[in-house]
Short mmCIF file of C-alpha atoms in Angstrom, two decimals:
data_model
loop_
_atom_site.label_atom_id
_atom_site.label_comp_id
_atom_site.label_asym_id
_atom_site.label_seq_id
_atom_site.Cartn_x
_atom_site.Cartn_y
_atom_site.Cartn_z
CA UNK A 1 101.49 64.80 113.83
CA UNK A 2 103.65 68.16 114.80
CA UNK A 3 103.18 70.01 112.13
CA UNK A 4 99.67 69.63 111.97
CA UNK A 5 99.89 70.74 115.18
CA UNK A 6 101.95 73.95 114.84
CA UNK A 7 99.55 74.78 112.31
CA UNK A 8 96.17 74.45 114.57
CA UNK A 9 98.53 76.42 117.28
CA UNK A 10 98.88 78.97 114.89
CA UNK A 11 96.78 79.66 112.67
CA UNK A 12 94.66 81.30 115.90
CA UNK A 13 94.02 84.37 116.04
CA UNK A 14 96.99 84.83 119.14
CA UNK A 15 99.60 84.19 117.10
CA UNK A 16 98.57 85.49 113.71
CA UNK A 17 97.45 88.25 114.45
CA UNK A 18 94.80 87.38 112.32
CA UNK A 19 90.88 86.13 112.80
CA UNK A 20 89.52 82.60 111.14
CA UNK A 21 87.47 83.84 108.07
CA UNK A 22 90.78 86.95 107.35
CA UNK A 23 93.24 84.81 107.74
CA UNK A 24 91.38 81.95 105.00
CA UNK A 25 90.95 84.72 102.73
CA UNK A 26 94.32 85.68 102.48
CA UNK A 27 96.04 82.41 101.84
CA UNK A 28 93.17 82.35 99.34
CA UNK A 29 94.42 85.33 97.46
CA UNK A 30 97.99 85.16 98.04
CA UNK A 31 98.04 81.18 96.59
CA UNK A 32 97.67 82.68 93.42
CA UNK A 33 100.17 85.52 93.19
CA UNK A 34 102.70 82.80 94.82
CA UNK A 35 102.62 79.62 92.34
CA UNK A 36 103.00 82.57 89.49
CA UNK A 37 106.82 83.61 91.43
CA UNK A 38 107.45 80.03 92.24
CA UNK A 39 107.02 79.37 88.93
CA UNK A 40 108.51 82.18 87.28
CA UNK A 41 112.18 81.88 89.60
CA UNK A 42 111.78 78.45 88.43
CA UNK A 43 111.74 79.09 84.50
CA UNK A 44 114.42 81.58 84.79
CA UNK A 45 116.66 78.66 86.39
CA UNK A 46 115.67 75.89 84.01
CA UNK A 47 116.63 78.48 81.15
CA UNK A 48 113.31 77.25 79.76
CA UNK A 49 110.34 75.30 79.55
CA UNK A 50 109.19 72.51 82.24
CA UNK A 51 110.22 69.18 81.14
CA UNK A 52 108.61 67.28 83.64
CA UNK A 53 104.43 67.12 84.93
CA UNK A 54 103.76 69.55 87.49
CA UNK A 55 103.94 68.48 90.90
CA UNK A 56 107.61 66.18 90.67
CA UNK A 57 110.96 67.03 92.40
CA UNK A 58 111.35 67.62 94.80
CA UNK A 59 108.55 68.36 97.53
CA UNK A 60 108.01 72.14 99.85
CA UNK A 61 109.19 71.02 103.98
CA UNK A 62 106.61 73.83 104.67
CA UNK A 63 103.43 73.50 101.94
CA UNK A 64 101.87 77.55 101.06
CA UNK A 65 99.91 77.30 103.81
CA UNK A 66 101.94 76.72 106.70
CA UNK A 67 104.89 79.25 104.49
CA UNK A 68 101.71 82.56 105.03
CA UNK A 69 101.44 81.15 108.98
CA UNK A 70 104.81 80.92 109.87
CA UNK A 71 105.54 84.71 108.00
CA UNK A 72 102.41 86.03 109.71
CA UNK A 73 103.40 84.92 113.55
CA UNK A 74 106.59 86.04 112.65
CA UNK A 75 105.18 89.96 112.22
CA UNK A 76 102.91 89.73 114.91
CA UNK A 77 105.19 88.64 117.38
CA UNK A 78 109.42 88.49 115.92
CA UNK A 79 109.24 85.19 116.51
CA UNK A 80 112.72 84.07 115.96
CA UNK A 81 112.47 81.75 112.49
CA UNK A 82 114.71 79.31 114.43
CA UNK A 83 112.02 79.18 116.30
CA UNK A 84 109.67 78.80 114.44
CA UNK A 85 111.82 75.90 112.95
CA UNK A 86 111.57 73.79 116.04
CA UNK A 87 107.86 74.16 116.43
CA UNK A 88 107.77 72.15 112.81
CA UNK A 89 110.29 70.59 113.08
CA UNK A 90 112.47 72.11 109.63
CA UNK A 91 115.75 72.96 109.42
CA UNK A 92 115.98 77.30 110.10
CA UNK A 93 116.57 78.12 106.55
CA UNK A 94 113.63 76.56 105.16
CA UNK A 95 111.08 79.64 107.59
CA UNK A 96 113.69 82.43 106.50
CA UNK A 97 113.54 81.09 101.94
CA UNK A 98 109.58 81.16 103.09
CA UNK A 99 108.86 84.26 104.98
CA UNK A 100 111.63 86.56 101.51
CA UNK A 101 108.71 85.12 100.01
CA UNK A 102 105.78 84.96 101.53
CA UNK A 103 106.39 88.94 103.24
CA UNK A 104 106.64 91.60 99.30
CA UNK A 105 103.37 89.88 98.73
CA UNK A 106 102.49 90.96 101.63
CA UNK A 107 103.54 94.07 101.24
CA UNK A 108 102.40 94.71 97.50
CA UNK A 109 98.61 93.58 98.75
CA UNK A 110 97.98 97.36 99.44
CA UNK A 111 95.66 98.42 101.36
CA UNK A 112 91.71 98.50 102.06
CA UNK A 113 89.21 100.84 100.67
CA UNK A 114 86.75 100.64 103.17
CA UNK A 115 83.38 99.65 101.50
CA UNK A 116 84.81 98.39 98.57
CA UNK A 117 85.80 95.17 98.90
CA UNK A 118 87.45 94.26 95.99
CA UNK A 119 88.79 97.65 95.40
CA UNK A 120 92.59 98.80 96.56
CA UNK A 121 95.19 101.67 96.73
CA UNK A 122 98.60 101.13 96.39
CA UNK A 123 100.24 104.10 95.31
CA UNK A 124 99.88 107.85 97.51
CA UNK A 125 98.54 108.78 93.35
CA UNK A 126 96.05 106.32 94.47
CA UNK A 127 94.48 107.82 97.64
CA UNK A 128 94.62 110.98 96.53
CA UNK A 129 92.26 109.74 93.56
CA UNK A 130 90.40 108.55 96.04
CA UNK A 131 90.13 111.15 98.99
CA UNK A 132 88.77 113.60 95.38
CA UNK A 133 86.14 110.76 94.65
CA UNK A 134 85.02 110.49 97.73
CA UNK A 135 85.17 113.72 99.03
CA UNK A 136 87.27 113.03 101.46
CA UNK A 137 89.50 114.53 104.40
CA UNK A 138 92.63 112.60 104.72
CA UNK A 139 95.03 113.10 107.68
CA UNK A 140 98.75 112.45 107.34
CA UNK A 141 100.83 111.73 109.80
CA UNK A 142 104.97 110.29 110.49
CA UNK A 143 106.09 107.14 112.39
CA UNK A 144 108.85 106.43 113.86
CA UNK A 145 110.56 102.85 114.67
CA UNK A 146 113.57 101.08 115.64
CA UNK A 147 115.58 100.17 113.58
CA UNK A 148 119.15 97.99 115.00
CA UNK A 149 122.40 100.94 115.02
CA UNK A 150 125.16 100.64 111.24
CA UNK A 151 128.10 99.89 111.48
CA UNK A 152 130.52 101.51 113.32
CA UNK A 153 132.94 103.55 110.13
CA UNK A 154 130.04 102.86 107.65
CA UNK A 155 128.95 105.91 105.02
CA UNK A 156 125.37 107.12 105.85
CA UNK A 157 125.74 105.74 109.42
CA UNK A 158 124.83 109.11 111.34
CA UNK A 159 121.21 109.19 108.71
CA UNK A 160 119.08 106.77 110.66
CA UNK A 161 119.82 108.62 114.00
CA UNK A 162 116.32 110.95 115.02
CA UNK A 163 116.79 114.51 116.02
CA UNK A 164 113.26 114.12 118.02
CA UNK A 165 114.60 110.22 119.53
CA UNK A 166 118.12 110.40 119.56
CA UNK A 167 118.20 106.77 118.52
CA UNK A 168 118.28 105.09 115.27
CA UNK A 169 114.58 104.58 113.37
CA UNK A 170 113.47 104.10 110.44
CA UNK A 171 109.88 106.70 109.47
CA UNK A 172 106.98 106.26 107.83
CA UNK A 173 104.36 108.05 106.46
CA UNK A 174 100.63 107.11 106.88
CA UNK A 175 97.59 108.20 105.21
CA UNK A 176 94.34 107.68 106.72
CA UNK A 177 90.38 108.23 106.96
CA UNK A 178 87.97 110.59 109.34
CA UNK A 179 87.37 107.32 111.31
CA UNK A 180 91.12 106.34 111.87
CA UNK A 181 91.48 103.91 108.91
CA UNK A 182 94.92 103.79 106.54
CA UNK A 183 94.17 104.16 103.55
CA UNK A 184 98.10 104.06 102.92
CA UNK A 185 101.12 104.00 104.20
CA UNK A 186 104.86 104.31 102.98
CA UNK A 187 107.10 107.08 102.51
CA UNK A 188 109.94 104.72 104.10
CA UNK A 189 113.22 107.42 104.90
CA UNK A 190 115.48 107.26 108.06
CA UNK A 191 115.05 108.77 111.00
CA UNK A 192 116.94 111.78 110.12
CA UNK A 193 114.65 112.91 107.72
CA UNK A 194 111.85 115.41 107.90
CA UNK A 195 108.40 113.80 107.05
CA UNK A 196 107.61 116.77 105.08
CA UNK A 197 111.30 116.17 102.92
CA UNK A 198 110.23 112.67 102.75
CA UNK A 199 106.42 113.53 101.46
CA UNK A 200 107.81 115.71 98.63
CA UNK A 201 109.25 112.76 97.39
CA UNK A 202 107.12 110.56 97.32
CA UNK A 203 104.99 113.46 95.65
CA UNK A 204 102.63 114.85 96.97
CA UNK A 205 102.65 118.76 96.29
CA UNK A 206 102.08 117.40 92.25
CA UNK A 207 99.22 115.32 93.85
CA UNK A 208 97.57 118.34 95.82
CA UNK A 209 98.09 120.06 91.98
CA UNK A 210 96.48 117.74 90.99
CA UNK A 211 92.74 117.27 93.18
CA UNK A 212 93.03 120.78 94.10
CA UNK A 213 89.78 119.53 95.93
CA UNK A 214 91.00 117.40 98.16
CA UNK A 215 92.15 118.53 101.77
CA UNK A 216 94.69 117.37 104.62
CA UNK A 217 94.34 116.98 108.04
CA UNK A 218 99.20 117.13 108.80
CA UNK A 219 100.62 118.34 112.46
CA UNK A 220 103.41 121.25 112.71
CA UNK A 221 105.79 119.09 110.82
CA UNK A 222 104.65 120.17 107.23
CA UNK A 223 103.85 124.02 107.74
CA UNK A 224 105.85 124.36 105.02
CA UNK A 225 103.05 122.05 102.69
CA UNK A 226 100.29 124.36 104.28
CA UNK A 227 101.98 127.65 103.74
CA UNK A 228 101.49 126.84 100.13
CA UNK A 229 98.85 124.66 99.56
CA UNK A 230 96.55 127.17 102.17
CA UNK A 231 93.17 126.36 100.86
CA UNK A 232 93.92 122.63 101.49
CA UNK A 233 96.06 122.03 103.99
CA UNK A 234 95.24 122.83 107.54
CA UNK A 235 97.99 123.20 110.22
CA UNK A 236 97.85 124.14 114.34
CA UNK A 237 96.88 127.73 113.73
CA UNK A 238 100.18 130.01 115.17
CA UNK A 239 100.20 130.80 118.76
CA UNK A 240 99.24 134.50 119.07
CA UNK A 241 101.07 137.68 120.17
CA UNK A 242 101.20 141.05 120.88
CA UNK A 243 102.02 143.73 119.51
CA UNK A 244 105.17 143.93 121.95
CA UNK A 245 106.13 140.01 121.46
CA UNK A 246 104.42 139.35 124.34
CA UNK A 247 102.01 136.72 124.94
CA UNK A 248 99.11 137.69 123.21
CA UNK A 249 95.42 139.18 125.99
CA UNK A 250 93.76 136.36 127.61
CA UNK A 251 90.14 136.35 125.37
CA UNK A 252 92.82 135.57 121.62
CA UNK A 253 94.37 133.23 124.08
CA UNK A 254 91.08 130.97 124.93
CA UNK A 255 90.03 131.56 121.56
CA UNK A 256 92.92 130.42 119.77
CA UNK A 257 92.83 127.20 122.22
CA UNK A 258 89.99 126.14 121.68
CA UNK A 259 91.18 126.34 117.28
CA UNK A 260 94.12 124.45 118.27
CA UNK A 261 91.60 121.70 119.85
CA UNK A 262 88.95 121.91 117.61
CA UNK A 263 92.01 120.96 114.80
CA UNK A 264 93.38 118.11 116.68
CA UNK A 265 90.21 116.09 117.25
CA UNK A 266 89.84 116.17 113.65
CA UNK A 267 93.19 114.51 113.23
CA UNK A 268 93.66 112.97 115.98
CA UNK A 269 92.63 109.51 113.87
CA UNK A 270 95.70 109.24 112.18
CA UNK A 271 97.65 108.61 115.39
CA UNK A 272 95.22 105.86 116.60
CA UNK A 273 95.33 104.67 113.24
CA UNK A 274 99.60 104.22 114.24
CA UNK A 275 98.51 102.37 117.71
CA UNK A 276 96.55 100.21 115.41
CA UNK A 277 100.55 99.18 113.03
CA UNK A 278 102.23 99.63 116.30
CA UNK A 279 100.20 96.78 118.50
CA UNK A 280 102.22 93.70 115.50
CA UNK A 281 105.41 93.49 117.39
CA UNK A 282 107.94 95.10 114.41
CA UNK A 283 106.89 98.40 114.23
CA UNK A 284 107.38 98.75 117.71
CA UNK A 285 111.09 97.73 118.26
CA UNK A 286 112.21 96.22 114.57
CA UNK A 287 114.94 93.51 115.15
CA UNK A 288 115.80 92.67 111.12
CA UNK A 289 117.72 93.95 108.54
CA UNK A 290 116.85 97.91 108.07
CA UNK A 291 116.28 96.77 104.02
CA UNK A 292 113.44 94.83 105.27
CA UNK A 293 111.38 97.60 107.18
CA UNK A 294 109.46 99.15 103.63
CA UNK A 295 108.05 95.75 102.71
CA UNK A 296 107.13 95.13 106.75
CA UNK A 297 105.64 98.25 107.55
CA UNK A 298 103.44 97.74 104.92
CA UNK A 299 103.38 94.46 105.22
CA UNK A 300 101.58 95.24 108.79
CA UNK A 301 99.97 97.90 107.54
CA UNK A 302 97.77 96.75 104.28
CA UNK A 303 96.72 93.62 106.98
CA UNK A 304 95.20 96.49 109.37
CA UNK A 305 94.31 98.12 107.04
CA UNK A 306 91.71 94.29 105.74
CA UNK A 307 91.10 94.20 109.74
CA UNK A 308 90.00 98.19 109.14
CA UNK A 309 88.37 98.85 106.49
CA UNK A 310 85.25 95.92 108.26
CA UNK A 311 84.81 98.68 110.99
CA UNK A 312 81.20 100.86 111.84
CA UNK A 313 81.26 104.07 110.60
CA UNK A 314 82.25 105.75 114.32
CA UNK A 315 80.99 108.75 115.13
CA UNK A 316 82.39 112.56 114.03
CA UNK A 317 84.53 113.96 116.09
CA UNK A 318 82.83 116.36 118.45
CA UNK A 319 83.96 120.12 117.80
CA UNK A 320 81.35 122.60 119.51
CA UNK A 321 82.60 125.17 121.90
CA UNK A 322 83.30 123.95 125.24
CA UNK A 323 84.46 125.90 127.90
CA UNK A 324 87.84 126.80 128.86
CA UNK A 325 87.64 126.50 132.76
CA UNK A 326 89.73 128.73 134.92
CA UNK A 327 93.74 129.05 134.59
CA UNK A 328 96.28 129.77 137.33
CA UNK A 329 97.93 133.02 136.18
#
């Protein structure tokens, strides 16, 4: 009775973050991979083929549907394992085991493609190939999440200190289309590493060379890539300077502000995509082990991309010329 009540409550979108239709499709999608992984683990533990019929032996305290539910609720609200275990009347280790099984499956799903239900993007190469074929201008930006501080005297302790936030963080790079729909999220690294360095390590330079027609909108942090690929990467324009290093004439300043506004208007949608990810509690402040953060982020980003892929296409952002109000001297 307690299990039925917990399942009915946690399957509500307020807890798991998914609609009923989305949740049902996700459970059906993950059932086969979960069963395959379980059988593989049992085969390795036995050291051979099954000796009894399927279904024999110890039964799971949490069936597969409940394992998916507790994982989704943990990803959505970061509810402690002990609290979820109390709801189902099981031990804390049972919930921890369930989340450890389902989270990698969610992380390996990839990212949904708008208008292509059967297609999912899993690597940076997939994203660039898709953008090349569909003529999509990519939007690239990084985001940070605060994580636990490493223990004292541990090597590499300073690597997680972000120069921007002055906190221990993990950084992740997000790529979206012009409507703010997530196409890829990855390149996870400690907070001290620069966004551009992470993307170069991931292989973005090779992808830009392989797909010379793919264009991307980025912020000032990727200016080095823009200098290397000026026809493909668009960054905010530099502020003009006069011949003596002073401020440029007023008319040039107006033009610079308008060019910067237009570029920001084209790029802001990836900021909206990152904001959608941060509606899930672990990406606001991650309280788990840092080694679990990449899988957690990819799992959440994949779920968000499912919902965003079904979103109707909005109007394109305006880049029309606007009048600049009079400014103070």
